[in-house]
mmCIF file of C-alpha atoms and ligand atoms in Angstrom:
data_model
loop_
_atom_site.group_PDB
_atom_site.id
_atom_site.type_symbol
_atom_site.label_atom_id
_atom_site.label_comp_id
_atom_site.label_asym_id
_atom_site.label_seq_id
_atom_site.Cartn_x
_atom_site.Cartn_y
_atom_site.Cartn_z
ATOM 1 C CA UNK A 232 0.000 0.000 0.000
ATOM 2 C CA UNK A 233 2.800 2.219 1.002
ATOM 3 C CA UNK A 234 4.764 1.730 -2.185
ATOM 4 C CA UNK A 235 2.214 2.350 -4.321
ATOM 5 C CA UNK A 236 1.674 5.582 -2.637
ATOM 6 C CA UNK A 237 5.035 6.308 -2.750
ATOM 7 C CA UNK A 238 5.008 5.300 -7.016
ATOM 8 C CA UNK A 239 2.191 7.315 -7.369
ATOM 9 C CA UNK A 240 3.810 10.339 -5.788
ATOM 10 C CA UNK A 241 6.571 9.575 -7.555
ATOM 11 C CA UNK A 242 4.988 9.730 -11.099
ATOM 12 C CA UNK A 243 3.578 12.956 -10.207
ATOM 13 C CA UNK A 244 6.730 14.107 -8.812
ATOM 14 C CA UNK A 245 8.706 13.554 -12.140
ATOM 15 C CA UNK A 246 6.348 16.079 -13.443
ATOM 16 C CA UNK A 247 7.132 18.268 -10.413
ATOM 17 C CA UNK A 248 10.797 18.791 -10.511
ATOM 18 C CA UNK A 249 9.968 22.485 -11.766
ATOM 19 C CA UNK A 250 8.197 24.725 -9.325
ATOM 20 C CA UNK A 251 4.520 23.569 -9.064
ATOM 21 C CA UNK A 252 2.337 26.193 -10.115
ATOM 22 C CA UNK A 253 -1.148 26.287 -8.957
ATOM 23 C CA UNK A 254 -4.216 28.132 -9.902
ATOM 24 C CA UNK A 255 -3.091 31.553 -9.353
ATOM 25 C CA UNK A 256 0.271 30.679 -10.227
ATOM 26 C CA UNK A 257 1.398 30.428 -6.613
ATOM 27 C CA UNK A 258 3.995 27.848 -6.137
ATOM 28 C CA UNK A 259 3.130 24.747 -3.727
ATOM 29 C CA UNK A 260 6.031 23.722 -1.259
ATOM 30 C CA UNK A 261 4.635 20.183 0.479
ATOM 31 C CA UNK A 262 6.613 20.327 4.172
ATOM 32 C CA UNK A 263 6.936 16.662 5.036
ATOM 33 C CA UNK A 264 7.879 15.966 8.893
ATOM 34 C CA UNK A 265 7.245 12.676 11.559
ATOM 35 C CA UNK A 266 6.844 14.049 14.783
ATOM 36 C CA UNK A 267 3.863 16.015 16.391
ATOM 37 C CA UNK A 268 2.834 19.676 15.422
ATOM 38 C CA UNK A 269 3.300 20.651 19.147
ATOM 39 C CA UNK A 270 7.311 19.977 19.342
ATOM 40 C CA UNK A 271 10.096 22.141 18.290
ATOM 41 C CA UNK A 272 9.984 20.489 14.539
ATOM 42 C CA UNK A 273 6.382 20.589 14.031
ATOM 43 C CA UNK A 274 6.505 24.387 15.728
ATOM 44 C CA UNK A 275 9.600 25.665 13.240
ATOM 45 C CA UNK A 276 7.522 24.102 10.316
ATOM 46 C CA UNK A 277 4.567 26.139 10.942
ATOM 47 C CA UNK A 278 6.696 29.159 11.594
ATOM 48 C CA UNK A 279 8.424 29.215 8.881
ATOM 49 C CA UNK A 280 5.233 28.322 6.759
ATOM 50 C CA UNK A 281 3.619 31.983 8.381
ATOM 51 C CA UNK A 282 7.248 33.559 7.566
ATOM 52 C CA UNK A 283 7.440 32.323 3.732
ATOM 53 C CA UNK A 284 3.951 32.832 2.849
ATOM 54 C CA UNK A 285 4.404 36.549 4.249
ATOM 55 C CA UNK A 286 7.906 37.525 2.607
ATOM 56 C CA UNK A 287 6.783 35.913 -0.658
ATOM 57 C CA UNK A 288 3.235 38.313 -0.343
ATOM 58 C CA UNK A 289 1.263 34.833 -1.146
ATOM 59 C CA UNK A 290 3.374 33.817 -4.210
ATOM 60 C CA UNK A 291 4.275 31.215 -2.190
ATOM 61 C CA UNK A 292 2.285 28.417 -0.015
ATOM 62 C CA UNK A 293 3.709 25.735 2.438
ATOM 63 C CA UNK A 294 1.585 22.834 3.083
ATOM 64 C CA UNK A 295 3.056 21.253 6.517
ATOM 65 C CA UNK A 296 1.811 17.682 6.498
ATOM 66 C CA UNK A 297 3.096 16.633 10.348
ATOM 67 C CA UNK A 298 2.804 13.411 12.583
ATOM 68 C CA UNK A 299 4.612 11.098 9.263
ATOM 69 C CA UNK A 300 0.733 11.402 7.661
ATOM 70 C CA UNK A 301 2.787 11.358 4.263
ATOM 71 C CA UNK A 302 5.839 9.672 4.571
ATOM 72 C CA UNK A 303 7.650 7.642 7.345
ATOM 73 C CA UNK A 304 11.245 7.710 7.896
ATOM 74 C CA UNK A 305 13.013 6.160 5.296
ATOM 75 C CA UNK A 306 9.864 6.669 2.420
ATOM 76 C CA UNK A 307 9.712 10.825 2.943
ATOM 77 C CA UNK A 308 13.704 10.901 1.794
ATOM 78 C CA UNK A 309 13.004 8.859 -1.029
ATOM 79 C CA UNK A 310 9.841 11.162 -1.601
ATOM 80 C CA UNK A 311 12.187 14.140 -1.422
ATOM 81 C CA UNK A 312 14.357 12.801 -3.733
ATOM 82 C CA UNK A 313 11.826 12.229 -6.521
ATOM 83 C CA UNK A 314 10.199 15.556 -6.357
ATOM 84 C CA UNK A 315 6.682 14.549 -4.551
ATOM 85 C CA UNK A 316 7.438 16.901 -1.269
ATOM 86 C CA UNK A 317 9.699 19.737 -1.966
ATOM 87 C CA UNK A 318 11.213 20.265 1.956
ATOM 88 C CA UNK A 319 11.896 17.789 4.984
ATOM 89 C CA UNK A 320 13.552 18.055 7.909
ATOM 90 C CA UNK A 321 14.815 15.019 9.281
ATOM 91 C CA UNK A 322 16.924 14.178 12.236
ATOM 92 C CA UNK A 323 20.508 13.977 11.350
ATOM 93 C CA UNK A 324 20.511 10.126 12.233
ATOM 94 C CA UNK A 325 18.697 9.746 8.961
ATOM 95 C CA UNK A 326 21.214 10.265 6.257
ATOM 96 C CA UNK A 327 23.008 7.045 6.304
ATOM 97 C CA UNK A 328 20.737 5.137 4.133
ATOM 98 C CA UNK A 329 21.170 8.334 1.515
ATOM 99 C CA UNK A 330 24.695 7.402 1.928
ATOM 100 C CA UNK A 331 25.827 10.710 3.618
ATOM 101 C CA UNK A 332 26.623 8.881 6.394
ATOM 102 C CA UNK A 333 29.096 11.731 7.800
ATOM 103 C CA UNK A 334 25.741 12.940 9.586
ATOM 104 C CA UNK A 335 26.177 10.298 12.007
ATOM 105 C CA UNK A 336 28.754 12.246 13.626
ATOM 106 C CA UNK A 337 25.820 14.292 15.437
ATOM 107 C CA UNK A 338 24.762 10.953 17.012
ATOM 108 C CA UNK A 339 27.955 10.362 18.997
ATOM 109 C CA UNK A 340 27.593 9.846 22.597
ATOM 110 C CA UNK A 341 28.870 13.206 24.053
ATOM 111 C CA UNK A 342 30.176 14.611 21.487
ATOM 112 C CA UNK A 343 28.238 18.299 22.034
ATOM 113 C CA UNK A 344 29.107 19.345 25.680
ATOM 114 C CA UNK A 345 26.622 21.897 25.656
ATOM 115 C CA UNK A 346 25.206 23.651 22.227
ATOM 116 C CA UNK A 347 27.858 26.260 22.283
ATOM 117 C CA UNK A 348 29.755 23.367 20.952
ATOM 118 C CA UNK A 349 27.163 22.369 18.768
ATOM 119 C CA UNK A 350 26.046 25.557 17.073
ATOM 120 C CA UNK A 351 30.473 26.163 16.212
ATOM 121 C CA UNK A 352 29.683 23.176 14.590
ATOM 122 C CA UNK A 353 26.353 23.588 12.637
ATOM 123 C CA UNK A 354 26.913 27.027 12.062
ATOM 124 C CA UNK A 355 30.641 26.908 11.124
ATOM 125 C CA UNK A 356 32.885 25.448 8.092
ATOM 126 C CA UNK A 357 31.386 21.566 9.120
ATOM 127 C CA UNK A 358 28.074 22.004 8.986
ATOM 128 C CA UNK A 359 28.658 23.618 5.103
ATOM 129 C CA UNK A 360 30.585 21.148 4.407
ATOM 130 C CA UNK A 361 28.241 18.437 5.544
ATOM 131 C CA UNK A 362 25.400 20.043 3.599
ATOM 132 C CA UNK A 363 28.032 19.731 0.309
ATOM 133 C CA UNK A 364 27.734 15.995 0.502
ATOM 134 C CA UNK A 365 24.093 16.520 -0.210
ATOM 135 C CA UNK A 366 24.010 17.920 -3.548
ATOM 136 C CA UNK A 367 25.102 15.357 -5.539
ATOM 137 C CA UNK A 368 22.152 12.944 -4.500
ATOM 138 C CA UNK A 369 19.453 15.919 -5.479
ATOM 139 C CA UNK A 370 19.739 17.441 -2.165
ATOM 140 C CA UNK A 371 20.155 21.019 -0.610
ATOM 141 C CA UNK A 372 20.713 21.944 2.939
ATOM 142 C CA UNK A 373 19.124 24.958 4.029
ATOM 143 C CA UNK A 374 19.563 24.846 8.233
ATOM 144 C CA UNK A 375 19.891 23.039 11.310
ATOM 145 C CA UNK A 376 17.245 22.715 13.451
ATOM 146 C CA UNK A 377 17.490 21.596 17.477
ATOM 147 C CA UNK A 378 15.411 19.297 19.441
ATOM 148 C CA UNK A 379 17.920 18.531 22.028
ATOM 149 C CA UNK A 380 20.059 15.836 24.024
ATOM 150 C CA UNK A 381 17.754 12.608 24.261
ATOM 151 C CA UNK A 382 17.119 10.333 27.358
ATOM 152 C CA UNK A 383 17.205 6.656 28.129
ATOM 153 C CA UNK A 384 13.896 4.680 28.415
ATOM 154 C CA UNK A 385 12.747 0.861 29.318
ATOM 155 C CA UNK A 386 10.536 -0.607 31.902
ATOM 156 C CA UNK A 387 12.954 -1.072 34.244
ATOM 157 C CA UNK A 388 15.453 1.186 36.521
ATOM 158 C CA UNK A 389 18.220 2.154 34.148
ATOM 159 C CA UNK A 390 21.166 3.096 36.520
ATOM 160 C CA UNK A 391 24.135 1.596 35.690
ATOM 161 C CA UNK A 392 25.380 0.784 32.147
ATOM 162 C CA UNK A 393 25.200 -2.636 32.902
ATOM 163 C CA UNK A 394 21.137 -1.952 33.518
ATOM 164 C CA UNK A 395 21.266 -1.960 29.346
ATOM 165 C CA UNK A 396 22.310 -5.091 28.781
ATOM 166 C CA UNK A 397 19.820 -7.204 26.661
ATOM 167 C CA UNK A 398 17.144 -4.689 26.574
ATOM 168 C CA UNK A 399 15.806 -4.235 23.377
ATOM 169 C CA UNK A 400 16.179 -1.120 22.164
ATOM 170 C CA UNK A 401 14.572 1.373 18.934
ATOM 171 C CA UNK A 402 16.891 3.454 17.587
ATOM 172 C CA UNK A 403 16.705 5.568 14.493
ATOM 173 C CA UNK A 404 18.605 3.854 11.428
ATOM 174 C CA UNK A 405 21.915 5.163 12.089
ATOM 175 C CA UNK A 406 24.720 2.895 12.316
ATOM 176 C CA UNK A 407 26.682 5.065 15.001
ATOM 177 C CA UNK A 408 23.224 4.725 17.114
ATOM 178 C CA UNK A 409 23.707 0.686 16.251
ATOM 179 C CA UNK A 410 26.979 0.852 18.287
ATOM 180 C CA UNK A 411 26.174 2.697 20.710
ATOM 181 C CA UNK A 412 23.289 0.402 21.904
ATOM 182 C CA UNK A 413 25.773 -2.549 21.451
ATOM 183 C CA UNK A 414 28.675 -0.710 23.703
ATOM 184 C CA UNK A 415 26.026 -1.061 26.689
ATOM 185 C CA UNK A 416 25.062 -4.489 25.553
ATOM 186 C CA UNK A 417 21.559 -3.428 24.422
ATOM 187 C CA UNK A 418 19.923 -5.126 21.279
ATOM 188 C CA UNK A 419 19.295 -2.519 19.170
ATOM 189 C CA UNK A 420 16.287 -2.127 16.460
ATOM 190 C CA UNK A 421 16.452 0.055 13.849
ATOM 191 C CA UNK A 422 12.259 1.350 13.560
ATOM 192 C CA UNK A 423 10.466 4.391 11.700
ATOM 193 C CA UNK A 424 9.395 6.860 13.976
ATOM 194 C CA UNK A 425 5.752 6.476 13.752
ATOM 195 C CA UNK A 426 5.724 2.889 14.761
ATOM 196 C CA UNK A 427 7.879 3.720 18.577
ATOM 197 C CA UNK A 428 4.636 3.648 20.788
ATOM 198 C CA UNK A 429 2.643 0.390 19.805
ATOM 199 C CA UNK A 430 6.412 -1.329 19.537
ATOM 200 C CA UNK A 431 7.021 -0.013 23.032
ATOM 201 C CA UNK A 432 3.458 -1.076 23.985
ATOM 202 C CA UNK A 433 3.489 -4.761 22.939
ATOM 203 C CA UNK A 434 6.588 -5.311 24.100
ATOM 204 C CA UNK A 435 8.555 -5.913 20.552
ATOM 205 C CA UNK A 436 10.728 -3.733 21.706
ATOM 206 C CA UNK A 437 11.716 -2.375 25.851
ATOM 207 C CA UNK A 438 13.248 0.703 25.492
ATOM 208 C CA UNK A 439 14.098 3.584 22.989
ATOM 209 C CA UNK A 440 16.194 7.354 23.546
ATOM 210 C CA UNK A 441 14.769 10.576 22.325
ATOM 211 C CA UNK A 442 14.739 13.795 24.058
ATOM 212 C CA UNK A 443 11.585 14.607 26.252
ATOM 213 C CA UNK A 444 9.389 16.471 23.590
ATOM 214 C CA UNK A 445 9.446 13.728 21.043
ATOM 215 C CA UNK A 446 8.663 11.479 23.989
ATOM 216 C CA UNK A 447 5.907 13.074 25.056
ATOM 217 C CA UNK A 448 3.925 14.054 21.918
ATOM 218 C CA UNK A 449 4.205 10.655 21.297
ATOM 219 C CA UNK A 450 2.607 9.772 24.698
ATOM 220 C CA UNK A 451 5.528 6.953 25.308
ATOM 221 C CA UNK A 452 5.436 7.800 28.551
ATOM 222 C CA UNK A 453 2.510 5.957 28.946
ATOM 223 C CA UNK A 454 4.012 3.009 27.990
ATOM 224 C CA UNK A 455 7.850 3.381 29.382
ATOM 225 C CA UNK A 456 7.717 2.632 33.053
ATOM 226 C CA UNK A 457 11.395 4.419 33.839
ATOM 227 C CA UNK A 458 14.194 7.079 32.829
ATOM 228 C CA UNK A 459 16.965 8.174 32.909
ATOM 229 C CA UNK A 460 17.763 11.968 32.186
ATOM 230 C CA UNK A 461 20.897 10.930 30.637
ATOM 231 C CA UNK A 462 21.541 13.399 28.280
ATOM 232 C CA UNK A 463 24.042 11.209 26.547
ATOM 233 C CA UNK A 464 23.214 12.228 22.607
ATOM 234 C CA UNK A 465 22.195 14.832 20.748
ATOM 235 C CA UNK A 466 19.057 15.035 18.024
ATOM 236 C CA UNK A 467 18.856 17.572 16.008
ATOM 237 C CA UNK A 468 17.318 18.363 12.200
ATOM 238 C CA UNK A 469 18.742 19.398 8.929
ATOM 239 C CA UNK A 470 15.858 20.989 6.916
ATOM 240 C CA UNK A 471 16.443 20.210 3.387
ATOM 241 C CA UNK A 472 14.994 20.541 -0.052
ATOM 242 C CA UNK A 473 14.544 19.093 -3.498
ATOM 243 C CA UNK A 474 17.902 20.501 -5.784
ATOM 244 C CA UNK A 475 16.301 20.772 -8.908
ATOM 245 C CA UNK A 476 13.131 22.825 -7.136
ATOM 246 C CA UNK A 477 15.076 25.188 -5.254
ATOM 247 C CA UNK A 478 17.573 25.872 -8.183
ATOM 248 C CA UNK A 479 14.441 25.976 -10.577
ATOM 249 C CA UNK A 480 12.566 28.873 -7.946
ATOM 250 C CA UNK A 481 12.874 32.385 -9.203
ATOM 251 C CA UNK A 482 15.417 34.051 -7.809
ATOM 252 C CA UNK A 483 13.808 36.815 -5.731
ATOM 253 C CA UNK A 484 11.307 34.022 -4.141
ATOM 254 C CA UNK A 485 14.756 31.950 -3.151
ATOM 255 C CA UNK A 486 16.005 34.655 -1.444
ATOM 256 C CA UNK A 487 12.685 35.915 0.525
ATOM 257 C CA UNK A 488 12.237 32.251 1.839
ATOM 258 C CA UNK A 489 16.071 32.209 2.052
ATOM 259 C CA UNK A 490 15.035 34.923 4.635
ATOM 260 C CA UNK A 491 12.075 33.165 6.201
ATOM 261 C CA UNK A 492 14.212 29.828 6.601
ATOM 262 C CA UNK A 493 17.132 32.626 8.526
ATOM 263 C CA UNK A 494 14.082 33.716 10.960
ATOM 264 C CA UNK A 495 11.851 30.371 11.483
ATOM 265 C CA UNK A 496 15.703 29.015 12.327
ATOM 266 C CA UNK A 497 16.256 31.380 15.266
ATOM 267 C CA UNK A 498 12.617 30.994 16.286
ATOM 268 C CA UNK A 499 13.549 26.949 16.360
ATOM 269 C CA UNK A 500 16.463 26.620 18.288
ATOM 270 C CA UNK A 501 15.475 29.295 21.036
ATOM 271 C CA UNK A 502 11.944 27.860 21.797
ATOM 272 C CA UNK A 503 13.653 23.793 21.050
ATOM 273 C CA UNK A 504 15.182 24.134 24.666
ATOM 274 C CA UNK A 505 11.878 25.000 26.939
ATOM 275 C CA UNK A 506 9.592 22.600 24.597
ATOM 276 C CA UNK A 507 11.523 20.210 26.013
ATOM 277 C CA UNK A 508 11.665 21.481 29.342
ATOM 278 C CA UNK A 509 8.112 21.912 29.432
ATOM 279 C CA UNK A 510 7.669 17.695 27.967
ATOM 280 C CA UNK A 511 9.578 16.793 30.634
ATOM 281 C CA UNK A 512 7.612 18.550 33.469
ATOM 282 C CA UNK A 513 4.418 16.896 31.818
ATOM 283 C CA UNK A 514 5.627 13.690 32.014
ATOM 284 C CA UNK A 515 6.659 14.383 35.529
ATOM 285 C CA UNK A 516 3.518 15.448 37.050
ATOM 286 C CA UNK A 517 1.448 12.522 34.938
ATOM 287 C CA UNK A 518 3.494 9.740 37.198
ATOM 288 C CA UNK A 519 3.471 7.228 34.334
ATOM 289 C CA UNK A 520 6.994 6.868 33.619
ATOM 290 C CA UNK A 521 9.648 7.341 36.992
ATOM 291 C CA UNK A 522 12.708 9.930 35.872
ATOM 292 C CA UNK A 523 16.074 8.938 37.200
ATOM 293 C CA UNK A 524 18.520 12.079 37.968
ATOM 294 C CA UNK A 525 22.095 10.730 37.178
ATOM 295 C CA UNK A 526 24.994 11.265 40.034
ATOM 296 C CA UNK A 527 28.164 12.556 39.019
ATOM 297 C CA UNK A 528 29.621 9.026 39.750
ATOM 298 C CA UNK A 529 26.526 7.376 37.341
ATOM 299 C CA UNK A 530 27.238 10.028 34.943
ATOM 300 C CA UNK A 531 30.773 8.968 34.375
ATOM 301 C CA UNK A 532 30.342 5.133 34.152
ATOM 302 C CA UNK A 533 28.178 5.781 31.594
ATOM 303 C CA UNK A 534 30.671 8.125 29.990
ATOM 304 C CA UNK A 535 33.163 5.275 30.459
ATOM 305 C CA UNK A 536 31.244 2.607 28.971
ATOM 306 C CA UNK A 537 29.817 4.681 25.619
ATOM 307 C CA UNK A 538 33.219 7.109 24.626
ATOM 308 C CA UNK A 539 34.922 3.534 22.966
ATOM 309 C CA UNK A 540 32.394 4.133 20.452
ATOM 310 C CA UNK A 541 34.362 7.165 19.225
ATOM 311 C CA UNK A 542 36.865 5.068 17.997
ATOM 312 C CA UNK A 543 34.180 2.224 16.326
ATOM 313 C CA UNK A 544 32.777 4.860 14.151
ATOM 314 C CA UNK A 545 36.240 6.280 12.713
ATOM 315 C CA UNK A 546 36.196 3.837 9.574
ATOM 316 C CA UNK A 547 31.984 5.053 9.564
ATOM 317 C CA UNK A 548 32.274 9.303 9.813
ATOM 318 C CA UNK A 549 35.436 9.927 9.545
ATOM 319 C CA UNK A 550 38.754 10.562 12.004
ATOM 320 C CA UNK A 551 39.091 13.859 10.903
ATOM 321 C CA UNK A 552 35.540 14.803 10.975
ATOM 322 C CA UNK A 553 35.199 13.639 14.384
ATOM 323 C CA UNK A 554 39.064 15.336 15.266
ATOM 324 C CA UNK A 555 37.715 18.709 13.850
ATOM 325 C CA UNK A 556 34.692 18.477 16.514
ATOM 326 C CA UNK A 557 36.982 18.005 19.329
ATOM 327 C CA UNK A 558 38.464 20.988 18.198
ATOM 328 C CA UNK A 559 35.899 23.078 18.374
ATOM 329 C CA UNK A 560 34.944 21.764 21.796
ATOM 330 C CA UNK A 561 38.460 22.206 22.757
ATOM 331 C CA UNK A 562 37.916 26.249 21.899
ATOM 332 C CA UNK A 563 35.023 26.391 24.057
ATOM 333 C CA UNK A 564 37.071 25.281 26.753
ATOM 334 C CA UNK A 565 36.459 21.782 26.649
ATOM 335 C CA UNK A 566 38.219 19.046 26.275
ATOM 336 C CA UNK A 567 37.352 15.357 24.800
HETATM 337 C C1 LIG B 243 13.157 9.646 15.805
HETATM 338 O O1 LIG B 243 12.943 8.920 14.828
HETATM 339 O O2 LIG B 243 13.265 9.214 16.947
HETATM 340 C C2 LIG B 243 13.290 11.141 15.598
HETATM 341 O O3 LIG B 243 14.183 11.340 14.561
HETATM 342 C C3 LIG B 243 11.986 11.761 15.237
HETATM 343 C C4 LIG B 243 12.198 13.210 14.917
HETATM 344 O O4 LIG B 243 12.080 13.580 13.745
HETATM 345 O O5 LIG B 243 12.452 13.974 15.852
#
């Protein structure tokens, strides 16, 4: 059923690949996204839907189709790539199976102290020169977009590293994710997004990481019995679009939604940080699922027992890739 969804888009696609134009010649950009409206995604989407349509005076309209109700995962990049959405924003865990899988560098355990680190990174000579890998497989980057640093879940008290061990776990398809499960012994699953909760309800799989607001739109706290705020990777977005679109747009519209993608950007990553804050409280007062604090000595076995996979995923990202992070952590003041 899926697929031929996904063919039928496709054919129309093909006859997309130049800007769509509608009745009153306004041009259609379909905004493709998995998670709920009500998160920092689905909230940047919108805003940058209000943004474009008003810098483009209406020439312009941005249908945000949220909550994967086109595409899951894996089918909305394919989707991209034939022309039947125009923009995405995935997580950066997503790009392996595109074959840019450089992005996987984002999903290192502890690789961002803080988002100092993280925005020298997206917003500095790396992030451009991650978004170069896209072009040649139809792709532009346009931004990064936060969520924020994910948390551990499962049904049972996850305290110690060793707490991990054989508990299944969803993780998004990247293989840097795959070893990090394995370096606490977990069993990781690779799953679209869409399908976490009734997996985590029916017990195919225990456990699963996101950060707070993707946890609780989803209402997984209702089926995760425990915890832990571990804060031990980072999820974050890069909002692409279709090449041959964007190069095809006239060249004043590019640069007023240029400008709107500049704006809804700020507005993403300064509300990303209290949506989650926010989640978390929710989930807090509901009781459902019990939140583990780490201590400073929990905190560092974990450290211990997840920084090997640094050195795993050399021969997967890159040395140097990962070698020109530490740098930039090391000029914040911090060092790897
Ligand atoms: C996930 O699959 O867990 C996340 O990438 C969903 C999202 O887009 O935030």
């Amino acid at each position: 059923m899926k697929l031929v969804k996904l063919l039928c888009a496709a054919a129309v696609g093909c006859l997309m690949s130049a800007p769509v134009a509608l009745a009153q010649d306004q041009i259609l950009i379909k905004f493709s996204h998995v998670v709920a409206p009500d998160t920092p995604k689905g909230k940047g989407a919108e805003k940058f839907k209000e943004l474009a349509e008003k810098a483009t005076a209406g020439k312009v309209k941005i249908e945000v189709y949220p909550n994967s109700q086109l595409y899951k995962d894996k089918e909305e990049l394919e989707a991209l790539q034939l022309g039947a959405v125009q923009m995405l924003a995935p997580s950066l865990a997503k790009f392996g199976p595109l074959g840019a899988k450089e992005f996987e560098v984002f999903d290192l355990p502890y690789i961002f102290p803080n988002k100092e680190v993280l925005r020298r990174v997206t917003e500095g000579p790396i992030g451009k020169q991650l978004f170069s890998k896209l072009e040649s497989k139809g792709i532009i980057g346009l931004a990064y977009w936060d969520n924020g640093f994910k948390i551990m879940s499962a049904n049972k008290p996850l305290i110690k590293p060793e707490d991990m061990k054989g508990q299944k776990m969803r993780i998004q398809s990247s293989k840097v994710l795959d070893a990090q499960m394995r370096a606490l012994s977990a069993l990781p699953q690779v799953m679209a997004f869409s399908e976490v909760y009734q997996a985590l309800q029916t017990g195919v799989v225990d456990g699963t990481e996101n950060p707070p607001s993707n946890m609780y739109t989803q209402k997984m706290h209702e089926v995760q019995k425990h915890a832990t705020l571990t804060d031990h990777g980072y999820l974050g977005y890069a909002v692409i679009v279709n090449k041959k679109f964007w190069d095809g747009l006239p060249a004043d519209i590019r640069t007023a939604l240029d400008g709107a993608m500049k704006e809804a950007t700020a507005y993403a990553n300064d509300i990303a940080q209290n949506e989650n804050d926010v989640s978390l409280a929710q989930m807090k007062a509901s009781g459902k699922t019990q939140f583990h604090e780490q201590t400073k000595e929990e905190r560092a076995a974990w450290v211990k027992a997840l920084m090997p996979v640094h050195k795993d995923a050399e021969s997967r990202v890159g040395k140097d890739l990962i070698e020109s992070i530490y740098k930039e952590a090391a000029a914040a003041g911090f060092k790897m």
